[in-house]
Amino acid sequence: MTDDDHTESETAPTTAPLARDDVTPDSPFTLPGFFAALDEGDLLAAVCEECGKRLVPPRPACYACGGRQLHVEVQPRTGTVVSYTEVRTPPPALADRAPYTVAIVELDSGARLTGRVTVPYAETSIGLPVRLTARDPDEDEREMALSYEVDWPIHEFDPV
């Protein structure tokens, strides 16, 4: 399945829940709902109808203006690195992976998402074009995950 196979209409409900009882685990405005959509191939953002800010992962209130009128949109998987760092002292379960690079990526839509970059720090730069990929977690990643996170996909950025 390609990114083009998904549309916003497949990610119902598409508007933010306004009442506590409206928040369900499968809502794209929750982390379980966000990661379930990512596992299906959709990178989702909440878009604030008041200020236009894109929030990845989606949440039911805008952190830029406080607005509560948000809807979900599928985001592009491509973008550029706007900031990055090298992790030399990771959590114990990931010690064998250090050092690794983590970046803030501005997607082509303007939304920003933090994630690992699949190349070493020395090969990463501000402005580096990247593409988001998602994969199943490895055993060491599952060991450090909370019980409800064990099957969430791991997102990473590959240079393009």
Short mmCIF file of C-alpha atoms in Angstrom, two decimals:
data_model
loop_
_atom_site.label_atom_id
_atom_site.label_comp_id
_atom_site.label_asym_id
_atom_site.label_seq_id
_atom_site.Cartn_x
_atom_site.Cartn_y
_atom_site.Cartn_z
CA MET A 1 0.00 0.00 0.00
CA THR A 2 1.37 3.44 -0.87
CA ASP A 3 0.83 6.78 0.84
CA ASP A 4 -1.45 7.74 -2.04
CA ASP A 5 -3.82 4.85 -1.20
CA HIS A 6 -5.05 6.63 1.93
CA THR A 7 -7.45 9.53 2.23
CA GLU A 8 -8.73 11.64 5.07
CA SER A 9 -12.15 10.01 4.72
CA GLU A 10 -10.65 6.69 5.89
CA THR A 11 -9.63 8.18 9.25
CA ALA A 12 -13.02 8.78 10.92
CA PRO A 13 -13.82 10.50 13.16
CA THR A 14 -12.13 13.47 11.60
CA THR A 15 -13.12 16.19 14.05
CA ALA A 16 -11.75 16.58 17.56
CA PRO A 17 -13.79 15.23 20.46
CA LEU A 18 -15.16 18.08 22.55
CA ALA A 19 -16.41 16.09 25.55
CA ARG A 20 -14.48 13.63 27.72
CA ASP A 21 -16.89 10.80 26.84
CA ASP A 22 -16.17 11.38 23.14
CA VAL A 23 -12.50 10.39 23.56
CA THR A 24 -12.11 6.74 22.66
CA PRO A 25 -8.90 4.68 22.28
CA ASP A 26 -9.44 4.31 18.54
CA SER A 27 -9.79 8.06 18.00
CA PRO A 28 -6.98 9.55 15.89
CA PHE A 29 -6.76 12.22 18.61
CA THR A 30 -5.23 9.67 21.01
CA LEU A 31 -1.77 8.09 20.81
CA PRO A 32 -3.20 4.58 20.31
CA GLY A 33 -5.35 5.90 17.45
CA PHE A 34 -2.43 7.83 15.95
CA PHE A 35 -0.14 4.77 16.00
CA ALA A 36 -2.89 2.49 14.67
CA ALA A 37 -3.27 4.85 11.69
CA LEU A 38 0.52 4.97 11.23
CA ASP A 39 0.59 1.16 11.25
CA GLU A 40 -2.00 1.26 8.45
CA GLY A 41 0.14 3.73 6.47
CA ASP A 42 -1.39 7.09 7.41
CA LEU A 43 0.61 9.83 9.13
CA LEU A 44 -2.05 12.01 10.75
CA ALA A 45 -2.10 15.57 12.03
CA ALA A 46 -4.80 17.58 13.70
CA VAL A 47 -5.31 20.87 11.90
CA CYS A 48 -6.61 23.80 13.94
CA GLU A 49 -9.43 25.53 12.11
CA GLU A 50 -8.75 28.75 14.06
CA CYS A 51 -5.01 29.26 13.42
CA GLY A 52 -4.07 26.59 10.86
CA LYS A 53 -1.43 24.92 13.07
CA ARG A 54 -0.80 21.25 12.29
CA LEU A 55 -0.26 19.04 15.35
CA VAL A 56 1.53 15.70 15.01
CA PRO A 57 0.47 13.50 16.72
CA PRO A 58 -3.09 14.90 16.72
CA ARG A 59 -4.57 16.19 19.95
CA PRO A 60 -8.02 17.55 20.74
CA ALA A 61 -6.83 21.09 21.53
CA CYS A 62 -4.40 23.36 19.69
CA TYR A 63 -1.22 24.12 21.61
CA ALA A 64 -0.64 27.27 19.53
CA CYS A 65 -3.92 29.09 20.16
CA GLY A 66 -5.96 26.85 22.48
CA GLY A 67 -8.61 26.28 19.82
CA ARG A 68 -10.88 23.23 20.08
CA GLN A 69 -12.06 23.15 16.46
CA LEU A 70 -9.66 20.67 14.87
CA HIS A 71 -9.90 18.07 12.14
CA VAL A 72 -7.60 15.27 11.03
CA GLU A 73 -5.61 15.33 7.80
CA VAL A 74 -3.22 12.77 6.35
CA GLN A 75 0.24 14.32 6.14
CA PRO A 76 3.03 13.89 3.61
CA ARG A 77 5.84 11.60 4.70
CA THR A 78 8.51 13.86 3.23
CA GLY A 79 10.18 16.87 4.79
CA THR A 80 13.48 18.38 5.87
CA VAL A 81 15.57 18.24 9.02
CA VAL A 82 15.30 21.50 10.99
CA SER A 83 17.25 20.40 14.08
CA TYR A 84 19.10 17.25 15.15
CA THR A 85 21.24 15.76 17.87
CA GLU A 86 23.21 12.63 18.61
CA VAL A 87 22.06 10.37 21.42
CA ARG A 88 25.13 8.90 23.12
CA THR A 89 23.53 7.77 26.37
CA PRO A 90 20.25 6.05 25.45
CA PRO A 91 17.89 4.10 27.69
CA PRO A 92 19.57 0.84 28.80
CA ALA A 93 17.46 -1.27 26.41
CA LEU A 94 18.90 0.68 23.45
CA ALA A 95 22.52 0.84 24.66
CA ASP A 96 23.76 -1.29 21.75
CA ARG A 97 22.33 1.22 19.25
CA ALA A 98 24.22 4.27 20.53
CA PRO A 99 25.16 6.61 19.20
CA TYR A 100 22.14 7.38 17.04
CA THR A 101 20.65 10.51 15.55
CA VAL A 102 17.33 12.09 16.46
CA ALA A 103 15.89 15.00 14.47
CA ILE A 104 13.00 17.40 14.32
CA VAL A 105 11.64 17.21 10.79
CA GLU A 106 9.41 19.79 9.20
CA LEU A 107 7.09 17.87 6.93
CA ASP A 108 6.20 19.33 3.55
CA SER A 109 2.85 20.38 5.09
CA GLY A 110 4.59 22.49 7.76
CA ALA A 111 3.87 20.07 10.62
CA ARG A 112 6.85 19.00 12.72
CA LEU A 113 7.66 15.54 14.04
CA THR A 114 10.59 14.23 16.07
CA GLY A 115 12.12 10.87 15.20
CA ARG A 116 15.27 8.87 14.65
CA VAL A 117 17.26 9.42 11.48
CA THR A 118 18.68 6.27 9.88
CA VAL A 119 22.09 7.75 9.13
CA PRO A 120 24.89 8.75 11.51
CA TYR A 121 25.08 12.22 12.99
CA ALA A 122 28.00 13.16 10.69
CA GLU A 123 25.80 12.46 7.65
CA THR A 124 22.86 14.52 8.92
CA SER A 125 22.46 18.25 8.32
CA ILE A 126 19.87 20.99 8.61
CA GLY A 127 17.93 21.02 5.38
CA LEU A 128 18.53 17.30 4.71
CA PRO A 129 15.51 15.96 2.78
CA VAL A 130 14.03 12.90 4.46
CA ARG A 131 11.12 10.48 4.17
CA LEU A 132 9.26 8.92 7.08
CA THR A 133 9.11 5.14 7.29
CA ALA A 134 7.37 2.96 9.87
CA ARG A 135 8.42 -0.52 10.95
CA ASP A 136 7.62 -3.09 13.59
CA PRO A 137 9.53 -2.60 16.86
CA ASP A 138 12.59 -4.76 17.48
CA GLU A 139 12.79 -6.93 20.59
CA ASP A 140 14.85 -4.36 22.55
CA GLU A 141 12.31 -1.64 21.69
CA ARG A 142 9.47 -3.91 22.84
CA GLU A 143 11.31 -4.54 26.14
CA MET A 144 11.36 -0.84 27.01
CA ALA A 145 7.83 -0.10 25.80
CA LEU A 146 4.90 0.28 28.14
CA SER A 147 2.40 -2.60 27.87
CA TYR A 148 0.07 -0.69 25.55
CA GLU A 149 2.96 0.51 23.32
CA VAL A 150 4.48 -2.90 22.54
CA ASP A 151 2.94 -3.18 19.08
CA TRP A 152 3.11 0.50 18.10
CA PRO A 153 5.19 1.00 14.94
CA ILE A 154 8.56 2.71 15.16
CA HIS A 155 8.87 5.73 12.89
CA GLU A 156 12.22 6.77 11.42
CA PHE A 157 13.44 9.19 8.79
CA ASP A 158 15.52 8.04 5.81
CA PRO A 159 17.43 10.53 3.66
CA VAL A 160 16.00 10.90 0.15
#
